[in-house]
Amino acid sequence: MEYAIAVIDIGMTNKKVAVYDDLLRLLDSQYRDFEPCLKNGLPCHDLDAMEEWFINVLKTFADKYPIQAIAVSTHGATFVCIGNDGKAAVPCVLYTYEPGENFHKRFYERYGEADDLQASTGTPAFKALINPAKGIMFAKEQFSDEFKNVNLILPYPQYWGYRFTGTAGVESTYMGNHTYLWDQINNKFSSVSGKMGLVSLIPNKLYKSWDILGTINEKFADATGLSSDVFVTMGIHDSNSTMLPYFAKKGERGFILNSTGTWCVIMNPVKKYMFRSDELGKVVFFNISAFGTPIKTAIFLGGQEFKSWSRLFMKKHNRNDSPQWNEDLYRSIINEKNLFLMPELTPGSGQYPASIARIVEDGKNYYFNPIEDAVIEPLPDESSLAETLPPCFSDYEKCFAVLRLSLVMQTITTLERVGIENGHDIYIEGGFRRDESYNRVLSSAFASNKVYLTDIAEATSIGAAMTVKMAITGKNLHDLCNDFEIGYREQAKSIFEGLHAYREAWLRETEK
């Protein structure tokens, strides 16, 4: 082993430090969760605790491995406002915080119509603070005194690179990830950035993810025991990082990645940045790839929905298993077309913002919130709770089947909205790649597309490690295609003649 690569991979839930060797093999890793800290009653990232943990883990790894470089990958929608001391001057509020409709209304009154901004910046009108421009505006309003001390604003990966090196910079994958801050048509700061006065606070040159930000500073070197020659790459947005192994193996187009987790993120590398008129106002957007090219993207909270509903079903039946594939059961539900589970548990998070989460059985709506474990429809008779629950609740397997069918219906929509074409291969990674029922029905819905389940356990981390190897060796991404292996297993298809009719019936329910 000539050298080792450290990857700091910051998910919304799990934080990880991993070490790879020069052949991109995982050598070691440590994980930890961090509870949000409250500032003015608002949930915020505990940046100081995270930094302390990163340093301690790197110190352990520095004694064991010849680390030559560090890459940082993070979840999206997070910028950090920095003061003269090089630390966060303003609390970093979680993007999941919902500031309320009046806040969103004020944002668009100040900075432009939502559809116009989506067309120019590739950014949809998310709820909560999933649009970083909204997050910065919210922080400025909530912490107005602290914001007066801000002299630098950095995307989340580059904040950590700045903490490690003392050098500030930005790169394309994060600036182009539903921020409202970057004009993707003219490749410059957006009108929103200008009106918010952010152009002077954010570095304005976009670097590549594999460009070198700088070497670690003396303080960080002393704290970790790493050599002062260790360098840090620019960093990368996590969804874009997962694309890099596929770009290396498959080229830059001709496939769609369905990266499944809390968010199901469906990404299609396309030739041209362009929205259809009926896509504006939907949760369809464009990422900017590590190459600076457009990736048409659509998302929904599939993992959250599966976890929330399945936890409810398990509690009701005092079980903790997940039912296996039962083709006869799925065929029966599909053909009968009278049982549906509807999105969205988190309103405005997916492809059906007008849909109210519920179960529809035999034409009757059952409004039950699995997150709260409570009926949300006023009871016709408060003494008879059981009558307000759908009959399917008594059948454990049927509950899971209708849930998985709902996730498939939402996935079909996202695939259509990112522009799937006949012949496109579909790659499924993440938690859902182990769900045979979901994969079997989804594959069956696309007769002209092959669906593959991949065996990349840590696609985000290995993608980040690849950026370091490119920086060290000077190789381009394609040159790394033989340095690692991805296992692909083609998903078998079944024939469900009633699937199209079931989907049409499901779609009609989203409009009610």
Short mmCIF file of C-alpha atoms in Angstrom, two decimals:
data_model
loop_
_atom_site.label_atom_id
_atom_site.label_comp_id
_atom_site.label_asym_id
_atom_site.label_seq_id
_atom_site.Cartn_x
_atom_site.Cartn_y
_atom_site.Cartn_z
CA MET A 1 0.00 0.00 0.00
CA GLU A 2 1.58 3.25 -1.17
CA TYR A 3 -0.90 5.51 0.58
CA ALA A 4 -4.28 5.61 2.29
CA ILE A 5 -7.25 7.90 1.79
CA ALA A 6 -9.46 9.21 4.61
CA VAL A 7 -13.09 9.96 3.77
CA ILE A 8 -15.34 11.98 6.05
CA ASP A 9 -18.86 11.08 5.00
CA ILE A 10 -21.54 13.17 6.71
CA GLY A 11 -25.06 11.88 6.33
CA MET A 12 -28.08 13.50 7.90
CA THR A 13 -28.22 10.63 10.39
CA ASN A 14 -24.90 8.77 10.36
CA LYS A 15 -21.51 10.42 10.36
CA LYS A 16 -18.60 8.26 9.24
CA VAL A 17 -14.84 8.34 8.89
CA ALA A 18 -13.53 5.66 6.52
CA VAL A 19 -10.08 4.73 5.27
CA TYR A 20 -9.35 3.31 1.81
CA ASP A 21 -6.11 1.98 0.40
CA ASP A 22 -4.59 2.94 -2.93
CA LEU A 23 -6.70 0.26 -4.67
CA LEU A 24 -9.90 1.79 -3.24
CA ARG A 25 -10.43 -1.07 -0.80
CA LEU A 26 -12.12 -0.19 2.49
CA LEU A 27 -9.67 -0.73 5.35
CA ASP A 28 -11.44 0.72 8.35
CA SER A 29 -14.36 2.88 9.40
CA GLN A 30 -16.08 4.35 12.44
CA TYR A 31 -19.64 5.64 12.70
CA ARG A 32 -21.50 7.92 15.06
CA ASP A 33 -24.83 9.74 15.32
CA PHE A 34 -25.09 13.26 16.72
CA GLU A 35 -28.25 14.60 18.26
CA PRO A 36 -29.15 18.13 17.16
CA CYS A 37 -28.41 20.88 19.65
CA LEU A 38 -31.04 23.56 20.31
CA LYS A 39 -30.31 27.22 19.69
CA ASN A 40 -33.19 29.61 20.34
CA GLY A 41 -35.38 26.51 20.35
CA LEU A 42 -34.26 25.57 16.83
CA PRO A 43 -32.63 22.21 15.97
CA CYS A 44 -29.05 22.82 14.81
CA HIS A 45 -26.05 20.73 13.76
CA ASP A 46 -23.58 20.25 16.61
CA LEU A 47 -20.57 21.31 14.54
CA ASP A 48 -18.14 21.49 17.47
CA ALA A 49 -18.93 17.97 18.70
CA MET A 50 -18.66 16.60 15.18
CA GLU A 51 -15.29 18.26 14.63
CA GLU A 52 -13.94 16.90 17.89
CA TRP A 53 -15.01 13.40 16.91
CA PHE A 54 -13.52 13.67 13.41
CA ILE A 55 -10.19 14.71 14.93
CA ASN A 56 -10.18 11.86 17.45
CA VAL A 57 -10.99 9.23 14.84
CA LEU A 58 -8.42 10.59 12.41
CA LYS A 59 -5.85 10.55 15.20
CA THR A 60 -6.54 6.83 15.70
CA PHE A 61 -6.32 6.12 11.98
CA ALA A 62 -3.15 8.22 11.55
CA ASP A 63 -1.34 5.76 13.80
CA LYS A 64 -2.44 2.80 11.67
CA TYR A 65 -2.48 3.94 8.04
CA PRO A 66 -0.31 6.13 5.75
CA ILE A 67 -3.02 8.71 5.11
CA GLN A 68 -2.04 11.06 2.31
CA ALA A 69 -5.29 12.91 1.67
CA ILE A 70 -8.81 13.59 2.94
CA ALA A 71 -12.09 13.88 1.02
CA VAL A 72 -15.35 15.17 2.46
CA SER A 73 -18.82 14.16 1.30
CA THR A 74 -21.97 15.53 2.91
CA HIS A 75 -25.74 15.53 2.61
CA GLY A 76 -27.29 18.44 0.80
CA ALA A 77 -29.10 21.66 1.65
CA THR A 78 -26.63 22.94 4.24
CA PHE A 79 -24.42 26.04 4.22
CA VAL A 80 -22.39 27.40 7.13
CA CYS A 81 -22.04 31.11 7.94
CA ILE A 82 -18.49 31.81 9.16
CA GLY A 83 -17.04 34.66 11.20
CA ASN A 84 -13.58 36.20 11.59
CA ASP A 85 -12.44 33.41 13.90
CA GLY A 86 -12.98 30.79 11.18
CA LYS A 87 -15.86 29.18 13.04
CA ALA A 88 -19.61 29.19 12.52
CA ALA A 89 -20.86 32.65 13.48
CA VAL A 90 -24.50 31.61 13.15
CA PRO A 91 -26.07 28.32 14.32
CA CYS A 92 -26.44 25.84 11.47
CA VAL A 93 -30.16 25.04 11.48
CA LEU A 94 -31.23 21.61 10.22
CA TYR A 95 -32.82 21.73 6.79
CA THR A 96 -35.70 19.61 8.09
CA TYR A 97 -37.03 22.54 10.13
CA GLU A 98 -40.29 23.92 8.71
CA PRO A 99 -40.53 27.71 9.13
CA GLY A 100 -44.17 27.94 8.01
CA GLU A 101 -46.07 29.11 4.95
CA ASN A 102 -45.65 32.81 5.69
CA PHE A 103 -41.89 32.41 5.51
CA HIS A 104 -42.03 30.66 2.13
CA LYS A 105 -44.43 33.31 0.83
CA ARG A 106 -42.08 36.11 1.88
CA PHE A 107 -39.13 34.36 0.20
CA TYR A 108 -40.85 34.24 -3.19
CA GLU A 109 -42.22 37.76 -2.86
CA ARG A 110 -38.65 39.02 -2.38
CA TYR A 111 -36.70 36.86 -4.78
CA GLY A 112 -39.00 35.75 -7.59
CA GLU A 113 -41.75 33.36 -8.61
CA ALA A 114 -41.06 29.74 -7.73
CA ASP A 115 -41.50 28.43 -11.29
CA ASP A 116 -39.20 31.12 -12.73
CA LEU A 117 -36.52 30.33 -10.17
CA GLN A 118 -36.86 26.62 -10.84
CA ALA A 119 -36.41 27.19 -14.56
CA SER A 120 -33.18 29.17 -14.13
CA THR A 121 -31.58 27.52 -11.09
CA GLY A 122 -32.83 23.96 -11.47
CA THR A 123 -34.26 24.23 -7.97
CA PRO A 124 -37.80 23.17 -6.97
CA ALA A 125 -39.81 24.82 -4.23
CA PHE A 126 -39.16 22.46 -1.35
CA LYS A 127 -40.81 22.84 1.99
CA ALA A 128 -38.79 23.16 5.20
CA LEU A 129 -35.31 24.65 4.60
CA ILE A 130 -34.28 22.18 1.90
CA ASN A 131 -33.49 25.16 -0.35
CA PRO A 132 -30.25 26.61 1.12
CA ALA A 133 -31.13 30.16 0.05
CA LYS A 134 -34.15 29.84 2.32
CA GLY A 135 -31.94 28.42 5.05
CA ILE A 136 -29.62 31.42 4.86
CA MET A 137 -32.54 33.86 4.86
CA PHE A 138 -34.03 32.08 7.88
CA ALA A 139 -30.71 32.16 9.75
CA LYS A 140 -30.32 35.85 9.00
CA GLU A 141 -33.78 36.57 10.41
CA GLN A 142 -33.49 34.36 13.49
CA PHE A 143 -29.92 35.30 14.40
CA SER A 144 -29.70 38.85 13.09
CA ASP A 145 -27.06 40.03 15.56
CA GLU A 146 -24.81 37.02 14.95
CA PHE A 147 -25.23 37.38 11.18
CA LYS A 148 -23.59 40.82 11.32
CA ASN A 149 -20.31 39.03 12.07
CA VAL A 150 -20.49 36.75 9.01
CA ASN A 151 -17.77 37.36 6.41
CA LEU A 152 -17.84 34.01 4.59
CA ILE A 153 -20.54 31.49 3.67
CA LEU A 154 -19.54 28.01 2.50
CA PRO A 155 -21.35 24.88 1.38
CA TYR A 156 -21.22 22.10 3.94
CA PRO A 157 -18.40 20.00 2.40
CA GLN A 158 -16.27 23.09 1.86
CA TYR A 159 -16.90 24.30 5.40
CA TRP A 160 -15.18 21.19 6.68
CA GLY A 161 -12.38 21.57 4.17
CA TYR A 162 -11.99 25.14 5.37
CA ARG A 163 -11.80 24.01 8.98
CA PHE A 164 -9.07 21.51 8.08
CA THR A 165 -7.02 23.76 5.77
CA GLY A 166 -7.96 27.39 6.35
CA THR A 167 -8.66 27.75 2.62
CA ALA A 168 -12.06 28.68 1.21
CA GLY A 169 -13.49 27.44 -2.08
CA VAL A 170 -16.61 25.96 -3.68
CA GLU A 171 -17.27 23.26 -6.25
CA SER A 172 -20.05 22.46 -8.70
CA THR A 173 -21.95 19.55 -7.16
CA TYR A 174 -22.99 21.45 -4.07
CA MET A 175 -23.64 24.87 -5.55
CA GLY A 176 -25.84 23.18 -8.14
CA ASN A 177 -27.85 21.08 -5.68
CA HIS A 178 -31.28 22.80 -5.30
CA THR A 179 -29.72 25.85 -3.64
CA TYR A 180 -31.42 28.71 -5.61
CA LEU A 181 -27.95 30.27 -5.51
CA TRP A 182 -26.55 29.21 -8.91
CA ASP A 183 -27.94 30.09 -12.35
CA GLN A 184 -27.53 26.85 -14.30
CA ILE A 185 -28.45 28.42 -17.62
CA ASN A 186 -25.81 31.17 -17.49
CA ASN A 187 -23.36 29.37 -15.17
CA LYS A 188 -23.06 32.17 -12.64
CA PHE A 189 -24.49 33.34 -9.34
CA SER A 190 -28.27 33.57 -9.55
CA SER A 191 -30.46 36.62 -9.16
CA VAL A 192 -31.34 35.28 -5.70
CA SER A 193 -27.69 35.39 -4.64
CA GLY A 194 -27.46 38.96 -5.88
CA LYS A 195 -30.63 40.16 -4.16
CA MET A 196 -29.61 38.45 -0.90
CA GLY A 197 -26.20 40.12 -0.94
CA LEU A 198 -24.38 36.77 -0.95
CA VAL A 199 -22.13 37.23 -3.98
CA SER A 200 -19.41 38.86 -1.88
CA LEU A 201 -19.69 36.20 0.84
CA ILE A 202 -19.40 33.00 -1.25
CA PRO A 203 -16.30 32.22 -3.37
CA ASN A 204 -17.39 32.60 -6.98
CA LYS A 205 -15.19 30.13 -8.87
CA LEU A 206 -16.49 26.58 -9.19
CA TYR A 207 -13.81 23.92 -8.86
CA LYS A 208 -14.02 20.21 -9.59
CA SER A 209 -14.54 17.78 -6.75
CA TRP A 210 -11.06 16.29 -7.29
CA ASP A 211 -9.27 19.62 -7.29
CA ILE A 212 -7.07 20.16 -4.23
CA LEU A 213 -8.38 22.73 -1.76
CA GLY A 214 -5.13 22.83 0.24
CA THR A 215 -2.97 21.04 2.76
CA ILE A 216 -4.07 20.70 6.37
CA ASN A 217 -3.17 23.56 8.66
CA GLU A 218 -0.74 23.27 11.56
CA LYS A 219 -3.44 23.13 14.23
CA PHE A 220 -5.28 20.28 12.52
CA ALA A 221 -2.04 18.40 11.85
CA ASP A 222 -1.03 18.64 15.50
CA ALA A 223 -4.47 17.53 16.72
CA THR A 224 -4.71 14.51 14.43
CA GLY A 225 -1.08 13.46 14.16
CA LEU A 226 -1.33 13.63 10.38
CA SER A 227 1.54 14.95 8.32
CA SER A 228 1.30 18.59 7.32
CA ASP A 229 1.65 17.38 3.72
CA VAL A 230 -1.78 15.73 3.84
CA PHE A 231 -4.10 17.54 1.45
CA VAL A 232 -7.87 17.92 1.26
CA THR A 233 -9.85 17.79 -1.97
CA MET A 234 -12.70 20.21 -2.68
CA GLY A 235 -15.40 17.89 -1.37
CA ILE A 236 -18.59 16.62 -2.98
CA HIS A 237 -22.33 16.35 -2.48
CA ASP A 238 -23.27 12.82 -1.44
CA SER A 239 -25.75 11.96 -4.22
CA ASN A 240 -23.26 13.13 -6.81
CA SER A 241 -20.56 11.08 -5.13
CA THR A 242 -22.62 7.92 -5.56
CA MET A 243 -22.66 8.55 -9.31
CA LEU A 244 -18.88 8.43 -9.71
CA PRO A 245 -18.44 4.62 -9.61
CA TYR A 246 -21.11 4.33 -12.33
CA PHE A 247 -19.58 7.08 -14.43
CA ALA A 248 -16.26 5.25 -14.24
CA LYS A 249 -17.75 1.89 -15.24
CA LYS A 250 -20.61 2.86 -17.57
CA GLY A 251 -19.70 6.23 -19.04
CA GLU A 252 -21.53 9.48 -18.56
CA ARG A 253 -24.98 8.53 -19.96
CA GLY A 254 -27.32 5.68 -20.79
CA PHE A 255 -28.27 4.69 -17.25
CA ILE A 256 -30.38 5.88 -14.34
CA LEU A 257 -29.38 5.46 -10.71
CA ASN A 258 -32.05 4.86 -8.08
CA SER A 259 -30.19 5.56 -4.85
CA THR A 260 -32.46 4.44 -2.04
CA GLY A 261 -32.38 5.44 1.59
CA THR A 262 -34.34 7.93 3.70
CA TRP A 263 -34.60 9.78 0.40
CA CYS A 264 -35.00 7.86 -2.83
CA VAL A 265 -32.93 9.91 -5.29
CA ILE A 266 -33.39 9.04 -8.96
CA MET A 267 -30.71 10.55 -11.21
CA ASN A 268 -30.41 10.57 -14.99
CA PRO A 269 -27.25 12.08 -16.56
CA VAL A 270 -28.58 14.01 -19.56
CA LYS A 271 -27.07 15.97 -22.43
CA LYS A 272 -29.05 19.15 -21.98
CA TYR A 273 -30.44 21.22 -19.13
CA MET A 274 -34.13 21.57 -19.92
CA PHE A 275 -37.47 21.41 -18.11
CA ARG A 276 -40.74 20.52 -19.74
CA SER A 277 -43.46 23.02 -18.88
CA ASP A 278 -45.44 20.42 -16.91
CA GLU A 279 -42.39 19.70 -14.70
CA LEU A 280 -42.19 23.19 -13.24
CA GLY A 281 -43.78 23.18 -9.82
CA LYS A 282 -42.93 19.50 -9.34
CA VAL A 283 -40.07 18.08 -7.26
CA VAL A 284 -37.93 17.69 -10.36
CA PHE A 285 -34.58 19.41 -10.50
CA PHE A 286 -31.08 19.38 -11.93
CA ASN A 287 -27.96 18.50 -10.05
CA ILE A 288 -24.63 19.50 -11.51
CA SER A 289 -22.37 16.48 -11.81
CA ALA A 290 -18.73 16.34 -10.81
CA PHE A 291 -18.01 16.93 -14.51
CA GLY A 292 -20.14 20.09 -14.52
CA THR A 293 -22.85 18.40 -16.62
CA PRO A 294 -26.61 18.24 -15.86
CA ILE A 295 -28.17 15.36 -13.94
CA LYS A 296 -31.93 15.38 -14.07
CA THR A 297 -33.17 14.35 -10.64
CA ALA A 298 -36.41 13.54 -8.86
CA ILE A 299 -36.82 12.46 -5.26
CA PHE A 300 -39.26 11.28 -2.63
CA LEU A 301 -38.99 10.17 0.99
CA GLY A 302 -39.30 6.47 0.21
CA GLY A 303 -37.15 5.21 3.04
CA GLN A 304 -38.94 7.37 5.58
CA GLU A 305 -42.33 6.17 4.36
CA PHE A 306 -41.29 2.52 4.44
CA LYS A 307 -39.82 2.83 7.93
CA SER A 308 -42.79 4.72 9.36
CA TRP A 309 -45.51 2.48 7.95
CA SER A 310 -43.66 -0.79 8.58
CA ARG A 311 -42.99 0.22 12.19
CA LEU A 312 -46.74 0.75 12.60
CA PHE A 313 -47.58 -2.62 11.03
CA MET A 314 -45.04 -4.39 13.23
CA LYS A 315 -46.43 -2.75 16.34
CA LYS A 316 -50.02 -3.64 15.48
CA HIS A 317 -49.10 -7.29 14.90
CA ASN A 318 -46.35 -7.63 17.51
CA ARG A 319 -43.90 -8.79 14.83
CA ASN A 320 -40.55 -7.56 13.58
CA ASP A 321 -40.11 -9.47 10.32
CA SER A 322 -40.54 -8.15 6.81
CA PRO A 323 -42.76 -10.39 4.64
CA GLN A 324 -41.08 -11.99 1.65
CA TRP A 325 -42.09 -11.95 -1.99
CA ASN A 326 -45.52 -13.47 -2.60
CA GLU A 327 -46.43 -13.14 -6.26
CA ASP A 328 -50.01 -14.36 -5.84
CA LEU A 329 -50.69 -11.73 -3.17
CA TYR A 330 -49.33 -8.89 -5.32
CA ARG A 331 -51.21 -10.13 -8.36
CA SER A 332 -54.44 -10.21 -6.34
CA ILE A 333 -54.05 -6.64 -5.03
CA ILE A 334 -53.06 -5.35 -8.47
CA ASN A 335 -55.97 -7.03 -10.25
CA GLU A 336 -58.61 -6.05 -7.68
CA LYS A 337 -57.58 -2.37 -7.73
CA ASN A 338 -59.35 -1.54 -4.46
CA LEU A 339 -56.47 -1.17 -1.99
CA PHE A 340 -54.00 1.72 -2.13
CA LEU A 341 -51.54 3.44 0.19
CA MET A 342 -51.09 7.09 -0.67
CA PRO A 343 -48.20 9.57 -0.21
CA GLU A 344 -46.95 11.88 1.34
CA LEU A 345 -46.20 11.54 5.05
CA THR A 346 -44.07 14.68 4.80
CA PRO A 347 -46.22 16.99 2.64
CA GLY A 348 -44.40 18.60 -0.26
CA SER A 349 -41.41 16.26 -0.10
CA GLY A 350 -42.08 14.17 -3.19
CA GLN A 351 -43.85 13.90 -6.50
CA TYR A 352 -47.41 14.24 -5.17
CA PRO A 353 -47.58 17.35 -2.97
CA ALA A 354 -51.39 17.47 -3.21
CA SER A 355 -51.80 13.89 -2.00
CA ILE A 356 -52.80 13.27 1.61
CA ALA A 357 -51.17 10.26 3.25
CA ARG A 358 -53.80 7.61 3.89
CA ILE A 359 -54.97 4.11 3.03
CA VAL A 360 -57.83 3.70 0.58
CA GLU A 361 -59.70 0.40 0.78
CA ASP A 362 -62.94 -0.40 -1.06
CA GLY A 363 -63.40 3.27 -1.85
CA LYS A 364 -63.10 4.46 1.75
CA ASN A 365 -60.33 6.72 3.02
CA TYR A 366 -58.56 5.86 6.27
CA TYR A 367 -56.45 8.76 7.52
CA PHE A 368 -53.92 7.23 9.83
CA ASN A 369 -50.57 8.87 10.57
CA PRO A 370 -47.96 6.17 11.28
CA ILE A 371 -45.46 8.74 12.54
CA GLU A 372 -47.87 9.80 15.28
CA ASP A 373 -49.47 6.31 15.47
CA ALA A 374 -52.86 7.99 15.53
CA VAL A 375 -55.99 8.37 13.50
CA ILE A 376 -56.07 11.88 12.07
CA GLU A 377 -59.63 11.83 10.80
CA PRO A 378 -62.30 12.78 13.36
CA LEU A 379 -63.78 9.53 14.60
CA PRO A 380 -67.43 8.94 13.73
CA ASP A 381 -67.72 7.16 17.06
CA GLU A 382 -64.93 7.71 19.55
CA SER A 383 -65.79 4.48 21.34
CA SER A 384 -65.09 2.34 18.28
CA LEU A 385 -61.53 2.99 17.18
CA ALA A 386 -61.30 -0.33 15.35
CA GLU A 387 -63.97 0.79 12.86
CA THR A 388 -61.74 3.64 11.73
CA LEU A 389 -58.88 1.32 10.76
CA PRO A 390 -58.76 -0.22 7.29
CA PRO A 391 -59.59 -3.92 7.06
CA CYS A 392 -56.15 -4.59 5.56
CA PHE A 393 -54.61 -3.77 8.95
CA SER A 394 -55.66 -7.25 10.06
CA ASP A 395 -53.46 -8.86 7.37
CA TYR A 396 -49.75 -8.36 8.02
CA GLU A 397 -48.55 -9.46 4.58
CA LYS A 398 -51.16 -7.38 2.79
CA CYS A 399 -50.11 -4.28 4.73
CA PHE A 400 -46.54 -4.62 3.51
CA ALA A 401 -47.61 -5.44 -0.02
CA VAL A 402 -49.70 -2.29 -0.41
CA LEU A 403 -46.88 -0.25 1.12
CA ARG A 404 -44.34 -1.62 -1.36
CA LEU A 405 -46.75 -1.06 -4.23
CA SER A 406 -47.05 2.59 -3.18
CA LEU A 407 -43.27 2.95 -3.22
CA VAL A 408 -43.15 1.38 -6.68
CA MET A 409 -45.84 3.77 -7.93
CA GLN A 410 -43.83 6.74 -6.68
CA THR A 411 -40.62 5.36 -8.18
CA ILE A 412 -42.26 4.92 -11.59
CA THR A 413 -43.26 8.58 -11.51
CA THR A 414 -39.76 9.74 -10.60
CA LEU A 415 -38.25 7.61 -13.37
CA GLU A 416 -40.66 9.11 -15.88
CA ARG A 417 -39.94 12.64 -14.71
CA VAL A 418 -36.18 12.29 -15.08
CA GLY A 419 -36.72 11.14 -18.66
CA ILE A 420 -36.29 7.37 -18.71
CA GLU A 421 -36.10 5.95 -22.23
CA ASN A 422 -36.30 2.45 -23.63
CA GLY A 423 -32.92 0.79 -23.22
CA HIS A 424 -31.84 2.79 -20.21
CA ASP A 425 -30.42 0.49 -17.56
CA ILE A 426 -31.75 1.12 -14.06
CA TYR A 427 -29.35 0.56 -11.15
CA ILE A 428 -30.75 0.23 -7.65
CA GLU A 429 -28.48 0.75 -4.67
CA GLY A 430 -29.03 1.39 -1.00
CA GLY A 431 -31.54 -0.22 1.34
CA PHE A 432 -34.20 -1.11 -1.25
CA ARG A 433 -31.80 -3.25 -3.28
CA ARG A 434 -32.45 -5.99 -0.71
CA ASP A 435 -36.25 -5.76 -1.05
CA GLU A 436 -37.23 -8.42 -3.60
CA SER A 437 -40.90 -7.44 -3.66
CA TYR A 438 -40.18 -3.79 -4.48
CA ASN A 439 -37.57 -4.70 -7.09
CA ARG A 440 -39.65 -7.42 -8.73
CA VAL A 441 -42.70 -5.20 -9.26
CA LEU A 442 -40.60 -2.21 -10.34
CA SER A 443 -38.67 -4.29 -12.86
CA SER A 444 -41.93 -5.72 -14.19
CA ALA A 445 -43.24 -2.20 -14.82
CA PHE A 446 -40.39 -1.51 -17.29
CA ALA A 447 -40.39 -4.24 -19.91
CA SER A 448 -37.89 -2.36 -22.11
CA ASN A 449 -35.38 -1.63 -19.37
CA LYS A 450 -33.06 -3.92 -17.48
CA VAL A 451 -33.00 -3.42 -13.72
CA TYR A 452 -29.82 -4.25 -11.84
CA LEU A 453 -29.20 -4.53 -8.12
CA THR A 454 -25.72 -3.38 -7.17
CA ASP A 455 -23.48 -4.53 -4.36
CA ILE A 456 -21.81 -1.22 -3.56
CA ALA A 457 -22.29 -0.98 0.18
CA GLU A 458 -20.76 2.50 0.55
CA ALA A 459 -21.11 4.20 -2.82
CA THR A 460 -20.88 7.70 -1.35
CA SER A 461 -17.60 6.98 0.45
CA ILE A 462 -15.92 5.18 -2.43
CA GLY A 463 -16.97 7.97 -4.79
CA ALA A 464 -15.29 10.50 -2.51
CA ALA A 465 -12.20 8.29 -2.28
CA MET A 466 -12.07 8.21 -6.08
CA THR A 467 -11.77 12.01 -6.17
CA VAL A 468 -8.65 11.73 -4.01
CA LYS A 469 -7.13 9.02 -6.17
CA MET A 470 -7.67 11.23 -9.22
CA ALA A 471 -5.90 14.09 -7.43
CA ILE A 472 -2.97 11.89 -6.37
CA THR A 473 -2.45 10.03 -9.66
CA GLY A 474 -3.58 12.61 -12.19
CA LYS A 475 -5.82 9.95 -13.78
CA ASN A 476 -9.26 10.77 -15.11
CA LEU A 477 -12.30 9.03 -13.72
CA HIS A 478 -12.57 6.47 -16.50
CA ASP A 479 -8.96 5.42 -15.87
CA LEU A 480 -10.07 4.17 -12.45
CA CYS A 481 -12.65 1.75 -13.87
CA ASN A 482 -10.40 -1.28 -13.32
CA ASP A 483 -9.38 -0.25 -9.81
CA PHE A 484 -12.58 -1.51 -8.19
CA GLU A 485 -15.43 -3.92 -8.83
CA ILE A 486 -19.20 -3.46 -8.79
CA GLY A 487 -21.38 -6.54 -8.73
CA TYR A 488 -24.57 -6.29 -10.78
CA ARG A 489 -27.44 -8.76 -10.45
CA GLU A 490 -30.20 -8.43 -13.00
CA GLN A 491 -33.64 -8.39 -11.42
CA ALA A 492 -36.08 -10.94 -12.84
CA LYS A 493 -39.42 -9.69 -14.13
CA SER A 494 -42.94 -11.01 -13.65
CA ILE A 495 -45.96 -10.34 -15.83
CA PHE A 496 -48.69 -8.29 -14.16
CA GLU A 497 -51.27 -7.57 -16.84
CA GLY A 498 -53.23 -5.37 -14.46
CA LEU A 499 -50.32 -3.21 -13.32
CA HIS A 500 -51.04 -0.31 -15.68
CA ALA A 501 -54.71 -0.24 -14.63
CA TYR A 502 -53.72 -0.38 -10.95
CA ARG A 503 -51.40 2.56 -11.44
CA GLU A 504 -54.10 4.57 -13.19
CA ALA A 505 -56.44 3.94 -10.27
CA TRP A 506 -53.69 4.85 -7.79
CA LEU A 507 -52.99 8.08 -9.69
CA ARG A 508 -56.66 9.07 -9.54
CA GLU A 509 -56.51 8.75 -5.75
CA THR A 510 -53.56 11.19 -5.56
CA GLU A 511 -55.85 13.88 -6.99
CA LYS A 512 -58.58 13.48 -4.38
#
